[in-house]
Amino acid sequence: MSKFFTKRLNNLVPYTPGEQPQDKKYVKLNTNESPFPPSNGVLEAVSREIDRLELYCDPECVKLRDEMSRIYGVDPDYIIMNNGSDETLNFAFMAFADEKSPLVFPDITYGFYPVFAEINHIPYEEIPLTDDFSVDVNDYIGVNKTVVIANPNAPTGKCLPLCDIEKIVKSNSENVVIIDEAYIDFGGESAVCLVKKYDNLIVTGTFSKSRSMAGARLGFGIANPKLIADINTIKYSTNPYNINRLTSEAGIAALKEQVYYDNNCKTIINNREWTAKALEDLGFTIIPSKANFVFAKSKDIDGEKLYLALKEKGVLIRHFTKERIKDYNRITIGTMEQMEILIEKIKEIKGEISL
Ligand code: PMP
């Protein structure tokens, strides 16, 4: 740290993104990307737009929000587009949480929440998941704080039913409830259908996972227009041009080819079930997942050792050092071919260990 770094952020511990190695080609199962390329329309739309890069982009994302409105069944004024759902989350924290409305979220969840809280000087409480890594809905009923829940949760993959989400939203009518649906397209029930009924609910989503656009950085928030206006106040005080032209056109084209992405999600769900079974056959405990990853613990191999041994063999998975989950690894679901390589390499590692 230089002597110039602001004392205000002295204790800030930044988020550690998953590895994005540039040196060699791995079977990359560590950051929950889609293994499938964007649809053809996206490639064409991006190449058409390149000619217009000398002009600023549309800060309101009018065309993109119109397409979103068609897919999600809400008026465009219920929608804000941002640079990844990370940005929507950060903006929502800035807009709706402070000392008087501190944040509350599970102890095991997306690692960016405490970082966004710290950088914005928002106090937060972490509520432990139950022993089987479930969110206990009762812990969030009438908590009188700004609630954030990833549904499905990460890195566990566990998902709450819509009726439980509704209970939490209904019981906290004086506070905002943020439901982070980054992984909802892999089997969960979205809470978007509740945004017209509850003026305190924000649903965030992303094009990074089910729509194969992690590298383009496109995320969104869906909520009552008054909440959206508040998030826009933060956006227009930070970076109004946060969705570049290429990303915007890519997003519009992707929404027009929803069938392609729906089919990819079905494939991922099938591959997830196959992988979970194959891992269980190898003695792993698997948390039931509704996401594009599984959270897995081996009875024979330590979590970190497995991560390192797989990396050595060219397969990247995600290991977390937090005490409660250090025996587990999060494994992104890829193509069948990738999952077969994963299982084959784990078998090799098990063989080497027992020698
Ligand atoms: N929420 C959760 C739970 C995530 O795991 C991620 C991905 N790291 C995000 C939000 C952010 O995704 P993005 O910024 O790529 O939209």
mmCIF file of C-alpha atoms and ligand atoms in Angstrom:
data_model
loop_
_atom_site.group_PDB
_atom_site.id
_atom_site.type_symbol
_atom_site.label_atom_id
_atom_site.label_comp_id
_atom_site.label_asym_id
_atom_site.label_seq_id
_atom_site.Cartn_x
_atom_site.Cartn_y
_atom_site.Cartn_z
ATOM 1 C CA MET A 1 0.000 0.000 0.000
ATOM 2 C CA SER A 2 1.402 3.436 -0.874
ATOM 3 C CA LYS A 3 1.444 6.206 1.690
ATOM 4 C CA PHE A 4 -1.168 7.946 -0.469
ATOM 5 C CA PHE A 5 -3.857 5.271 -0.206
ATOM 6 C CA THR A 6 -6.851 6.766 1.548
ATOM 7 C CA LYS A 7 -7.080 5.982 5.260
ATOM 8 C CA ARG A 8 -10.822 5.716 4.705
ATOM 9 C CA LEU A 9 -10.265 2.340 3.012
ATOM 10 C CA ASN A 10 -7.278 1.174 5.029
ATOM 11 C CA ASN A 11 -8.875 -2.131 5.982
ATOM 12 C CA LEU A 12 -10.500 -2.944 2.656
ATOM 13 C CA VAL A 13 -9.806 -6.530 1.579
ATOM 14 C CA PRO A 14 -10.647 -6.738 -2.126
ATOM 15 C CA TYR A 15 -12.604 -9.574 -3.709
ATOM 16 C CA THR A 16 -10.435 -12.368 -5.103
ATOM 17 C CA PRO A 17 -11.747 -13.291 -8.553
ATOM 18 C CA GLY A 18 -11.382 -16.903 -9.733
ATOM 19 C CA GLU A 19 -8.201 -17.588 -11.674
ATOM 20 C CA GLN A 20 -8.264 -16.499 -15.312
ATOM 21 C CA PRO A 21 -4.971 -18.067 -16.451
ATOM 22 C CA GLN A 22 -3.560 -16.821 -19.726
ATOM 23 C CA ASP A 23 -0.547 -19.186 -19.861
ATOM 24 C CA LYS A 24 -2.008 -22.528 -20.853
ATOM 25 C CA LYS A 25 -5.317 -23.989 -21.877
ATOM 26 C CA TYR A 26 -7.181 -25.588 -19.005
ATOM 27 C CA VAL A 27 -10.472 -27.441 -18.830
ATOM 28 C CA LYS A 28 -11.880 -24.394 -17.124
ATOM 29 C CA LEU A 29 -14.454 -25.295 -14.471
ATOM 30 C CA ASN A 30 -13.651 -22.581 -11.927
ATOM 31 C CA THR A 31 -15.712 -19.439 -12.631
ATOM 32 C CA ASN A 32 -19.143 -20.721 -13.681
ATOM 33 C CA GLU A 33 -18.946 -19.526 -17.274
ATOM 34 C CA SER A 34 -20.954 -21.184 -20.023
ATOM 35 C CA PRO A 35 -18.973 -23.723 -22.042
ATOM 36 C CA PHE A 36 -21.017 -22.722 -25.118
ATOM 37 C CA PRO A 37 -20.224 -19.772 -27.413
ATOM 38 C CA PRO A 38 -22.692 -16.899 -27.866
ATOM 39 C CA SER A 39 -25.347 -17.499 -30.545
ATOM 40 C CA ASN A 40 -24.692 -16.573 -34.193
ATOM 41 C CA GLY A 41 -26.855 -13.453 -34.000
ATOM 42 C CA VAL A 42 -24.611 -12.090 -31.242
ATOM 43 C CA LEU A 43 -21.491 -12.499 -33.354
ATOM 44 C CA GLU A 44 -23.174 -10.744 -36.307
ATOM 45 C CA ALA A 45 -24.591 -7.920 -34.161
ATOM 46 C CA VAL A 46 -21.218 -7.191 -32.593
ATOM 47 C CA SER A 47 -19.420 -7.055 -35.941
ATOM 48 C CA ARG A 48 -22.076 -4.704 -37.355
ATOM 49 C CA GLU A 49 -21.710 -2.336 -34.381
ATOM 50 C CA ILE A 50 -17.905 -2.039 -34.531
ATOM 51 C CA ASP A 51 -18.281 0.687 -37.178
ATOM 52 C CA ARG A 52 -20.026 2.941 -34.668
ATOM 53 C CA LEU A 53 -17.527 2.830 -31.812
ATOM 54 C CA GLU A 54 -16.604 6.492 -32.275
ATOM 55 C CA LEU A 55 -19.986 7.425 -30.767
ATOM 56 C CA TYR A 56 -20.950 7.168 -27.111
ATOM 57 C CA CYS A 57 -23.400 4.438 -26.234
ATOM 58 C CA ASP A 58 -27.009 4.887 -25.042
ATOM 59 C CA PRO A 59 -26.920 5.337 -21.233
ATOM 60 C CA GLU A 60 -30.605 4.419 -20.999
ATOM 61 C CA CYS A 61 -30.163 1.202 -23.005
ATOM 62 C CA VAL A 62 -33.585 1.788 -24.562
ATOM 63 C CA LYS A 63 -33.462 -0.978 -27.214
ATOM 64 C CA LEU A 64 -31.948 -3.454 -24.802
ATOM 65 C CA ARG A 65 -34.533 -2.733 -22.114
ATOM 66 C CA ASP A 66 -37.320 -3.145 -24.695
ATOM 67 C CA GLU A 67 -36.065 -6.654 -25.496
ATOM 68 C CA MET A 68 -35.669 -7.399 -21.778
ATOM 69 C CA SER A 69 -39.243 -6.229 -21.224
ATOM 70 C CA ARG A 70 -40.473 -8.732 -23.832
ATOM 71 C CA ILE A 71 -38.591 -11.657 -22.247
ATOM 72 C CA TYR A 72 -39.221 -10.841 -18.573
ATOM 73 C CA GLY A 73 -42.821 -9.606 -18.880
ATOM 74 C CA VAL A 74 -42.376 -6.256 -17.108
ATOM 75 C CA ASP A 75 -42.402 -2.694 -18.505
ATOM 76 C CA PRO A 76 -38.999 -1.211 -19.415
ATOM 77 C CA ASP A 77 -39.183 1.214 -16.469
ATOM 78 C CA TYR A 78 -38.896 -1.818 -14.170
ATOM 79 C CA ILE A 79 -35.459 -2.583 -15.674
ATOM 80 C CA ILE A 80 -31.926 -1.223 -15.323
ATOM 81 C CA MET A 81 -28.933 -2.573 -17.269
ATOM 82 C CA ASN A 82 -25.478 -2.499 -15.730
ATOM 83 C CA ASN A 83 -21.909 -3.667 -16.228
ATOM 84 C CA GLY A 84 -22.411 -7.189 -14.874
ATOM 85 C CA SER A 85 -24.721 -7.972 -11.994
ATOM 86 C CA ASP A 86 -21.797 -7.089 -9.713
ATOM 87 C CA GLU A 87 -22.366 -3.467 -10.632
ATOM 88 C CA THR A 88 -26.110 -3.694 -10.013
ATOM 89 C CA LEU A 89 -25.407 -5.184 -6.578
ATOM 90 C CA ASN A 90 -22.892 -2.474 -5.714
ATOM 91 C CA PHE A 91 -25.284 0.267 -6.856
ATOM 92 C CA ALA A 92 -28.172 -1.294 -4.919
ATOM 93 C CA PHE A 93 -26.043 -1.519 -1.763
ATOM 94 C CA MET A 94 -25.096 2.162 -2.182
ATOM 95 C CA ALA A 95 -28.710 3.141 -2.757
ATOM 96 C CA PHE A 96 -30.487 1.102 -0.097
ATOM 97 C CA ALA A 97 -28.130 0.307 2.783
ATOM 98 C CA ASP A 98 -26.415 2.392 5.457
ATOM 99 C CA GLU A 99 -25.927 2.441 9.248
ATOM 100 C CA LYS A 100 -29.693 2.697 9.720
ATOM 101 C CA SER A 101 -30.453 -0.075 7.216
ATOM 102 C CA PRO A 102 -27.445 -2.389 7.553
ATOM 103 C CA LEU A 103 -27.066 -5.435 5.355
ATOM 104 C CA VAL A 104 -27.794 -9.012 6.246
ATOM 105 C CA PHE A 105 -26.769 -12.060 4.217
ATOM 106 C CA PRO A 106 -25.705 -15.683 4.823
ATOM 107 C CA ASP A 107 -22.221 -16.518 6.157
ATOM 108 C CA ILE A 108 -21.598 -18.733 3.153
ATOM 109 C CA THR A 109 -22.542 -16.864 0.012
ATOM 110 C CA TYR A 110 -21.142 -14.741 -2.797
ATOM 111 C CA GLY A 111 -17.837 -13.290 -1.579
ATOM 112 C CA PHE A 112 -18.431 -9.885 -3.115
ATOM 113 C CA TYR A 113 -21.226 -8.918 -0.673
ATOM 114 C CA PRO A 114 -18.922 -8.134 2.284
ATOM 115 C CA VAL A 115 -16.523 -6.308 -0.043
ATOM 116 C CA PHE A 116 -19.248 -4.049 -1.468
ATOM 117 C CA ALA A 117 -20.431 -3.475 2.102
ATOM 118 C CA GLU A 118 -16.925 -2.513 3.264
ATOM 119 C CA ILE A 119 -16.164 -0.141 0.392
ATOM 120 C CA ASN A 120 -19.456 1.642 1.007
ATOM 121 C CA HIS A 121 -18.996 1.653 4.811
ATOM 122 C CA ILE A 122 -22.182 -0.323 5.336
ATOM 123 C CA PRO A 123 -22.350 -2.441 8.508
ATOM 124 C CA TYR A 124 -23.388 -6.037 7.844
ATOM 125 C CA GLU A 125 -24.437 -9.172 9.668
ATOM 126 C CA GLU A 126 -23.717 -12.673 8.370
ATOM 127 C CA ILE A 127 -26.309 -15.279 9.345
ATOM 128 C CA PRO A 128 -24.939 -18.846 9.415
ATOM 129 C CA LEU A 129 -26.467 -21.284 6.959
ATOM 130 C CA THR A 130 -27.872 -24.388 8.664
ATOM 131 C CA ASP A 131 -25.648 -27.481 9.003
ATOM 132 C CA ASP A 132 -26.764 -28.761 5.603
ATOM 133 C CA PHE A 133 -25.955 -25.368 4.000
ATOM 134 C CA SER A 134 -29.601 -24.232 3.740
ATOM 135 C CA VAL A 135 -30.850 -20.691 4.178
ATOM 136 C CA ASP A 136 -33.316 -20.866 7.100
ATOM 137 C CA VAL A 137 -36.132 -18.561 5.995
ATOM 138 C CA ASN A 138 -37.070 -17.806 9.624
ATOM 139 C CA ASP A 139 -33.715 -16.057 10.067
ATOM 140 C CA TYR A 140 -34.803 -13.420 7.540
ATOM 141 C CA ILE A 141 -38.426 -12.814 8.570
ATOM 142 C CA GLY A 142 -38.923 -9.202 9.679
ATOM 143 C CA VAL A 143 -35.195 -8.598 10.253
ATOM 144 C CA ASN A 144 -35.525 -4.865 9.720
ATOM 145 C CA LYS A 145 -32.339 -4.751 7.640
ATOM 146 C CA THR A 146 -31.522 -4.696 3.947
ATOM 147 C CA VAL A 147 -31.556 -8.364 2.954
ATOM 148 C CA VAL A 148 -29.370 -9.916 0.241
ATOM 149 C CA ILE A 149 -29.841 -13.515 -0.785
ATOM 150 C CA ALA A 150 -28.291 -15.282 -3.744
ATOM 151 C CA ASN A 151 -30.896 -17.712 -5.054
ATOM 152 C CA PRO A 152 -29.582 -20.251 -5.999
ATOM 153 C CA ASN A 153 -26.893 -19.572 -3.450
ATOM 154 C CA ALA A 154 -23.216 -19.643 -4.369
ATOM 155 C CA PRO A 155 -21.078 -21.617 -3.845
ATOM 156 C CA THR A 156 -23.571 -24.195 -2.530
ATOM 157 C CA GLY A 157 -26.042 -24.232 -5.454
ATOM 158 C CA LYS A 158 -28.978 -24.614 -3.041
ATOM 159 C CA CYS A 159 -32.189 -22.820 -3.968
ATOM 160 C CA LEU A 160 -35.166 -21.504 -1.994
ATOM 161 C CA PRO A 161 -38.670 -21.956 -3.459
ATOM 162 C CA LEU A 162 -40.539 -18.842 -4.573
ATOM 163 C CA CYS A 163 -42.971 -19.063 -1.620
ATOM 164 C CA ASP A 164 -40.060 -18.680 0.820
ATOM 165 C CA ILE A 165 -38.660 -15.695 -1.059
ATOM 166 C CA GLU A 166 -42.113 -14.119 -0.962
ATOM 167 C CA LYS A 167 -42.334 -14.632 2.832
ATOM 168 C CA ILE A 168 -39.025 -12.803 3.290
ATOM 169 C CA VAL A 169 -40.015 -9.929 1.006
ATOM 170 C CA LYS A 170 -43.472 -9.573 2.550
ATOM 171 C CA SER A 171 -42.165 -9.558 6.125
ATOM 172 C CA ASN A 172 -39.593 -6.817 5.442
ATOM 173 C CA SER A 173 -41.842 -4.247 3.798
ATOM 174 C CA GLU A 174 -39.878 -1.322 5.301
ATOM 175 C CA ASN A 175 -36.575 -2.585 3.879
ATOM 176 C CA VAL A 176 -35.283 -3.537 0.469
ATOM 177 C CA VAL A 177 -34.766 -7.238 -0.273
ATOM 178 C CA ILE A 178 -32.236 -8.003 -3.010
ATOM 179 C CA ILE A 179 -32.489 -11.430 -4.624
ATOM 180 C CA ASP A 180 -29.392 -12.216 -6.667
ATOM 181 C CA GLU A 181 -30.510 -14.585 -9.432
ATOM 182 C CA ALA A 182 -27.190 -15.000 -11.249
ATOM 183 C CA TYR A 183 -27.875 -18.770 -11.516
ATOM 184 C CA ILE A 184 -31.676 -18.874 -11.732
ATOM 185 C CA ASP A 185 -31.841 -20.239 -15.301
ATOM 186 C CA PHE A 186 -30.478 -23.632 -14.259
ATOM 187 C CA GLY A 187 -33.578 -24.857 -12.453
ATOM 188 C CA GLY A 188 -34.736 -22.308 -9.848
ATOM 189 C CA GLU A 189 -37.996 -20.309 -9.749
ATOM 190 C CA SER A 190 -37.428 -16.619 -10.483
ATOM 191 C CA ALA A 191 -38.853 -13.928 -8.202
ATOM 192 C CA VAL A 192 -39.291 -11.478 -11.118
ATOM 193 C CA CYS A 193 -43.021 -12.299 -11.050
ATOM 194 C CA LEU A 194 -43.200 -10.616 -7.600
ATOM 195 C CA VAL A 195 -41.780 -7.196 -8.494
ATOM 196 C CA LYS A 196 -45.167 -5.712 -9.423
ATOM 197 C CA LYS A 197 -46.664 -6.900 -6.118
ATOM 198 C CA TYR A 198 -43.851 -5.752 -3.780
ATOM 199 C CA ASP A 199 -42.242 -2.329 -3.971
ATOM 200 C CA ASN A 200 -39.282 -3.424 -1.795
ATOM 201 C CA LEU A 201 -37.984 -6.269 -4.002
ATOM 202 C CA ILE A 202 -35.042 -6.080 -6.413
ATOM 203 C CA VAL A 203 -34.113 -9.072 -8.524
ATOM 204 C CA THR A 204 -30.646 -8.969 -10.070
ATOM 205 C CA GLY A 205 -29.552 -11.098 -13.004
ATOM 206 C CA THR A 206 -26.726 -11.555 -15.450
ATOM 207 C CA PHE A 207 -25.874 -12.503 -19.029
ATOM 208 C CA SER A 208 -22.594 -14.033 -17.750
ATOM 209 C CA LYS A 209 -23.840 -17.555 -17.083
ATOM 210 C CA SER A 210 -26.837 -18.853 -19.038
ATOM 211 C CA ARG A 211 -26.315 -16.394 -21.914
ATOM 212 C CA SER A 212 -22.608 -17.075 -22.534
ATOM 213 C CA MET A 213 -21.519 -13.434 -22.180
ATOM 214 C CA ALA A 214 -19.260 -13.302 -19.102
ATOM 215 C CA GLY A 215 -16.603 -11.456 -21.096
ATOM 216 C CA ALA A 216 -19.043 -8.799 -22.325
ATOM 217 C CA ARG A 217 -20.116 -7.690 -18.807
ATOM 218 C CA LEU A 218 -23.868 -7.349 -18.889
ATOM 219 C CA GLY A 219 -26.157 -7.571 -15.882
ATOM 220 C CA PHE A 220 -29.487 -6.131 -14.820
ATOM 221 C CA GLY A 221 -31.854 -5.280 -12.023
ATOM 222 C CA ILE A 222 -35.643 -5.676 -12.119
ATOM 223 C CA ALA A 223 -37.741 -3.822 -9.543
ATOM 224 C CA ASN A 224 -40.481 -1.270 -8.959
ATOM 225 C CA PRO A 225 -39.755 1.861 -11.091
ATOM 226 C CA LYS A 226 -39.083 3.956 -7.959
ATOM 227 C CA LEU A 227 -36.304 1.601 -6.874
ATOM 228 C CA ILE A 228 -34.961 1.561 -10.435
ATOM 229 C CA ALA A 229 -34.932 5.382 -10.429
ATOM 230 C CA ASP A 230 -32.871 5.315 -7.207
ATOM 231 C CA ILE A 231 -30.361 2.882 -8.699
ATOM 232 C CA ASN A 232 -30.208 5.144 -11.765
ATOM 233 C CA THR A 233 -29.304 8.046 -9.480
ATOM 234 C CA ILE A 234 -26.250 6.058 -8.404
ATOM 235 C CA LYS A 235 -25.486 4.944 -11.980
ATOM 236 C CA TYR A 236 -25.646 8.503 -13.322
ATOM 237 C CA SER A 237 -23.400 9.646 -10.475
ATOM 238 C CA THR A 238 -20.817 6.977 -11.270
ATOM 239 C CA ASN A 239 -20.663 5.946 -14.934
ATOM 240 C CA PRO A 240 -23.741 6.492 -17.125
ATOM 241 C CA TYR A 241 -22.039 4.863 -20.144
ATOM 242 C CA ASN A 242 -21.541 1.592 -18.311
ATOM 243 C CA ILE A 243 -22.841 -0.637 -21.117
ATOM 244 C CA ASN A 244 -20.664 -0.262 -24.180
ATOM 245 C CA ARG A 245 -22.076 -0.446 -27.706
ATOM 246 C CA LEU A 246 -20.791 -3.943 -28.480
ATOM 247 C CA THR A 247 -22.196 -5.400 -25.278
ATOM 248 C CA SER A 248 -25.527 -3.695 -25.770
ATOM 249 C CA GLU A 249 -25.947 -5.085 -29.309
ATOM 250 C CA ALA A 250 -24.779 -8.501 -28.130
ATOM 251 C CA GLY A 251 -27.406 -8.446 -25.386
ATOM 252 C CA ILE A 252 -30.215 -7.480 -27.766
ATOM 253 C CA ALA A 253 -29.257 -10.255 -30.181
ATOM 254 C CA ALA A 254 -29.001 -12.817 -27.367
ATOM 255 C CA LEU A 255 -32.519 -12.013 -26.158
ATOM 256 C CA LYS A 256 -33.798 -12.613 -29.711
ATOM 257 C CA GLU A 257 -32.259 -16.080 -29.683
ATOM 258 C CA GLN A 258 -33.538 -17.207 -26.304
ATOM 259 C CA VAL A 259 -34.313 -20.748 -27.563
ATOM 260 C CA TYR A 260 -30.610 -21.416 -28.151
ATOM 261 C CA TYR A 261 -29.786 -20.396 -24.570
ATOM 262 C CA ASP A 262 -32.728 -22.334 -23.102
ATOM 263 C CA ASN A 263 -31.440 -25.463 -24.836
ATOM 264 C CA ASN A 264 -27.940 -24.856 -23.483
ATOM 265 C CA CYS A 265 -29.387 -24.591 -19.966
ATOM 266 C CA LYS A 266 -31.149 -27.942 -20.446
ATOM 267 C CA THR A 267 -27.847 -29.501 -21.509
ATOM 268 C CA ILE A 268 -26.083 -28.063 -18.457
ATOM 269 C CA ILE A 269 -28.814 -29.401 -16.161
ATOM 270 C CA ASN A 270 -28.438 -32.902 -17.683
ATOM 271 C CA ASN A 271 -24.646 -32.711 -17.442
ATOM 272 C CA ARG A 272 -24.965 -31.560 -13.810
ATOM 273 C CA GLU A 273 -27.044 -34.588 -12.887
ATOM 274 C CA TRP A 274 -24.585 -36.899 -14.662
ATOM 275 C CA THR A 275 -21.602 -35.258 -12.911
ATOM 276 C CA ALA A 276 -23.234 -35.349 -9.469
ATOM 277 C CA LYS A 277 -23.898 -39.081 -9.868
ATOM 278 C CA ALA A 278 -20.378 -39.790 -11.180
ATOM 279 C CA LEU A 279 -18.845 -37.876 -8.255
ATOM 280 C CA GLU A 280 -21.071 -39.644 -5.727
ATOM 281 C CA ASP A 281 -19.941 -42.971 -7.189
ATOM 282 C CA LEU A 282 -16.383 -41.825 -6.426
ATOM 283 C CA GLY A 283 -17.253 -41.169 -2.775
ATOM 284 C CA PHE A 284 -18.060 -37.454 -2.940
ATOM 285 C CA THR A 285 -20.776 -35.690 -0.962
ATOM 286 C CA ILE A 286 -22.706 -33.388 -3.293
ATOM 287 C CA ILE A 287 -24.985 -30.556 -2.195
ATOM 288 C CA PRO A 288 -28.163 -30.696 -4.373
ATOM 289 C CA SER A 289 -27.633 -27.932 -6.921
ATOM 290 C CA LYS A 290 -29.958 -25.786 -9.032
ATOM 291 C CA ALA A 291 -27.019 -23.867 -10.504
ATOM 292 C CA ASN A 292 -24.434 -24.466 -13.233
ATOM 293 C CA PHE A 293 -22.009 -25.859 -10.668
ATOM 294 C CA VAL A 294 -21.851 -28.461 -7.934
ATOM 295 C CA PHE A 295 -20.334 -28.105 -4.493
ATOM 296 C CA ALA A 296 -18.508 -31.303 -3.708
ATOM 297 C CA LYS A 297 -16.483 -32.845 -0.876
ATOM 298 C CA SER A 298 -14.407 -35.981 -1.260
ATOM 299 C CA LYS A 299 -14.205 -38.488 1.574
ATOM 300 C CA ASP A 300 -10.618 -39.399 0.570
ATOM 301 C CA ILE A 301 -8.960 -36.222 -0.691
ATOM 302 C CA ASP A 302 -8.587 -32.885 1.065
ATOM 303 C CA GLY A 303 -10.308 -30.004 -0.810
ATOM 304 C CA GLU A 304 -7.172 -27.992 -1.474
ATOM 305 C CA LYS A 305 -5.144 -31.066 -2.471
ATOM 306 C CA LEU A 306 -7.772 -32.062 -5.005
ATOM 307 C CA TYR A 307 -7.869 -28.555 -6.460
ATOM 308 C CA LEU A 308 -4.058 -28.495 -6.800
ATOM 309 C CA ALA A 309 -3.812 -32.032 -8.203
ATOM 310 C CA LEU A 310 -6.505 -31.285 -10.802
ATOM 311 C CA LYS A 311 -4.782 -28.036 -11.758
ATOM 312 C CA GLU A 312 -1.558 -29.983 -12.297
ATOM 313 C CA LYS A 313 -3.509 -32.213 -14.701
ATOM 314 C CA GLY A 314 -4.992 -29.243 -16.583
ATOM 315 C CA VAL A 315 -8.428 -29.034 -14.926
ATOM 316 C CA LEU A 316 -9.291 -25.865 -12.987
ATOM 317 C CA ILE A 317 -11.936 -25.921 -10.253
ATOM 318 C CA ARG A 318 -12.587 -23.423 -7.441
ATOM 319 C CA HIS A 319 -11.376 -23.921 -3.899
ATOM 320 C CA PHE A 320 -12.281 -21.580 -1.025
ATOM 321 C CA THR A 321 -10.165 -21.237 2.103
ATOM 322 C CA LYS A 322 -12.995 -20.199 4.456
ATOM 323 C CA GLU A 323 -12.927 -22.641 7.403
ATOM 324 C CA ARG A 324 -16.499 -23.889 7.063
ATOM 325 C CA ILE A 325 -16.165 -24.878 3.407
ATOM 326 C CA LYS A 326 -12.467 -25.647 2.988
ATOM 327 C CA ASP A 327 -13.129 -29.366 2.450
ATOM 328 C CA TYR A 328 -15.347 -28.580 -0.533
ATOM 329 C CA ASN A 329 -14.694 -27.504 -4.089
ATOM 330 C CA ARG A 330 -17.028 -25.740 -6.468
ATOM 331 C CA ILE A 331 -17.029 -27.359 -9.886
ATOM 332 C CA THR A 332 -18.596 -25.572 -12.857
ATOM 333 C CA ILE A 333 -20.670 -27.759 -15.144
ATOM 334 C CA GLY A 334 -19.298 -27.729 -18.675
ATOM 335 C CA THR A 335 -19.803 -29.882 -21.765
ATOM 336 C CA MET A 336 -20.116 -33.650 -21.386
ATOM 337 C CA GLU A 337 -16.610 -33.989 -22.809
ATOM 338 C CA GLN A 338 -15.214 -31.667 -20.123
ATOM 339 C CA MET A 339 -17.065 -33.493 -17.362
ATOM 340 C CA GLU A 340 -15.737 -36.844 -18.578
ATOM 341 C CA ILE A 341 -12.193 -35.441 -18.433
ATOM 342 C CA LEU A 342 -12.847 -34.198 -14.880
ATOM 343 C CA ILE A 343 -14.029 -37.625 -13.716
ATOM 344 C CA GLU A 344 -11.165 -39.402 -15.467
ATOM 345 C CA LYS A 345 -8.586 -37.088 -13.830
ATOM 346 C CA ILE A 346 -10.161 -37.532 -10.391
ATOM 347 C CA LYS A 347 -9.947 -41.315 -10.848
ATOM 348 C CA GLU A 348 -6.254 -40.938 -11.745
ATOM 349 C CA ILE A 349 -5.648 -38.796 -8.642
ATOM 350 C CA LYS A 350 -7.430 -41.290 -6.394
ATOM 351 C CA GLY A 351 -5.267 -44.077 -7.884
ATOM 352 C CA GLU A 352 -2.060 -42.087 -7.306
ATOM 353 C CA ILE A 353 -3.007 -41.333 -3.688
ATOM 354 C CA SER A 354 -3.691 -44.974 -2.829
ATOM 355 C CA LEU A 355 -0.285 -46.150 -4.225
HETATM 356 N N1 PMP B 1 -23.858 -13.075 -8.083
HETATM 357 C C1 PMP B 1 -23.330 -14.281 -7.868
HETATM 358 C C2 PMP B 1 -23.953 -15.152 -6.832
HETATM 359 C C3 PMP B 1 -22.216 -14.710 -8.605
HETATM 360 O O1 PMP B 1 -21.660 -15.897 -8.367
HETATM 361 C C4 PMP B 1 -21.685 -13.862 -9.589
HETATM 362 C C5 PMP B 1 -20.523 -14.317 -10.437
HETATM 363 N N2 PMP B 1 -19.285 -14.200 -9.935
HETATM 364 C C6 PMP B 1 -22.247 -12.594 -9.748
HETATM 365 C C7 PMP B 1 -23.349 -12.233 -8.994
HETATM 366 C C8 PMP B 1 -21.692 -11.577 -10.696
HETATM 367 O O2 PMP B 1 -21.809 -11.925 -12.013
HETATM 368 P P1 PMP B 1 -21.575 -10.866 -13.169
HETATM 369 O O3 PMP B 1 -20.984 -9.612 -12.555
HETATM 370 O O4 PMP B 1 -20.643 -11.540 -14.109
HETATM 371 O O5 PMP B 1 -22.916 -10.599 -13.739
#
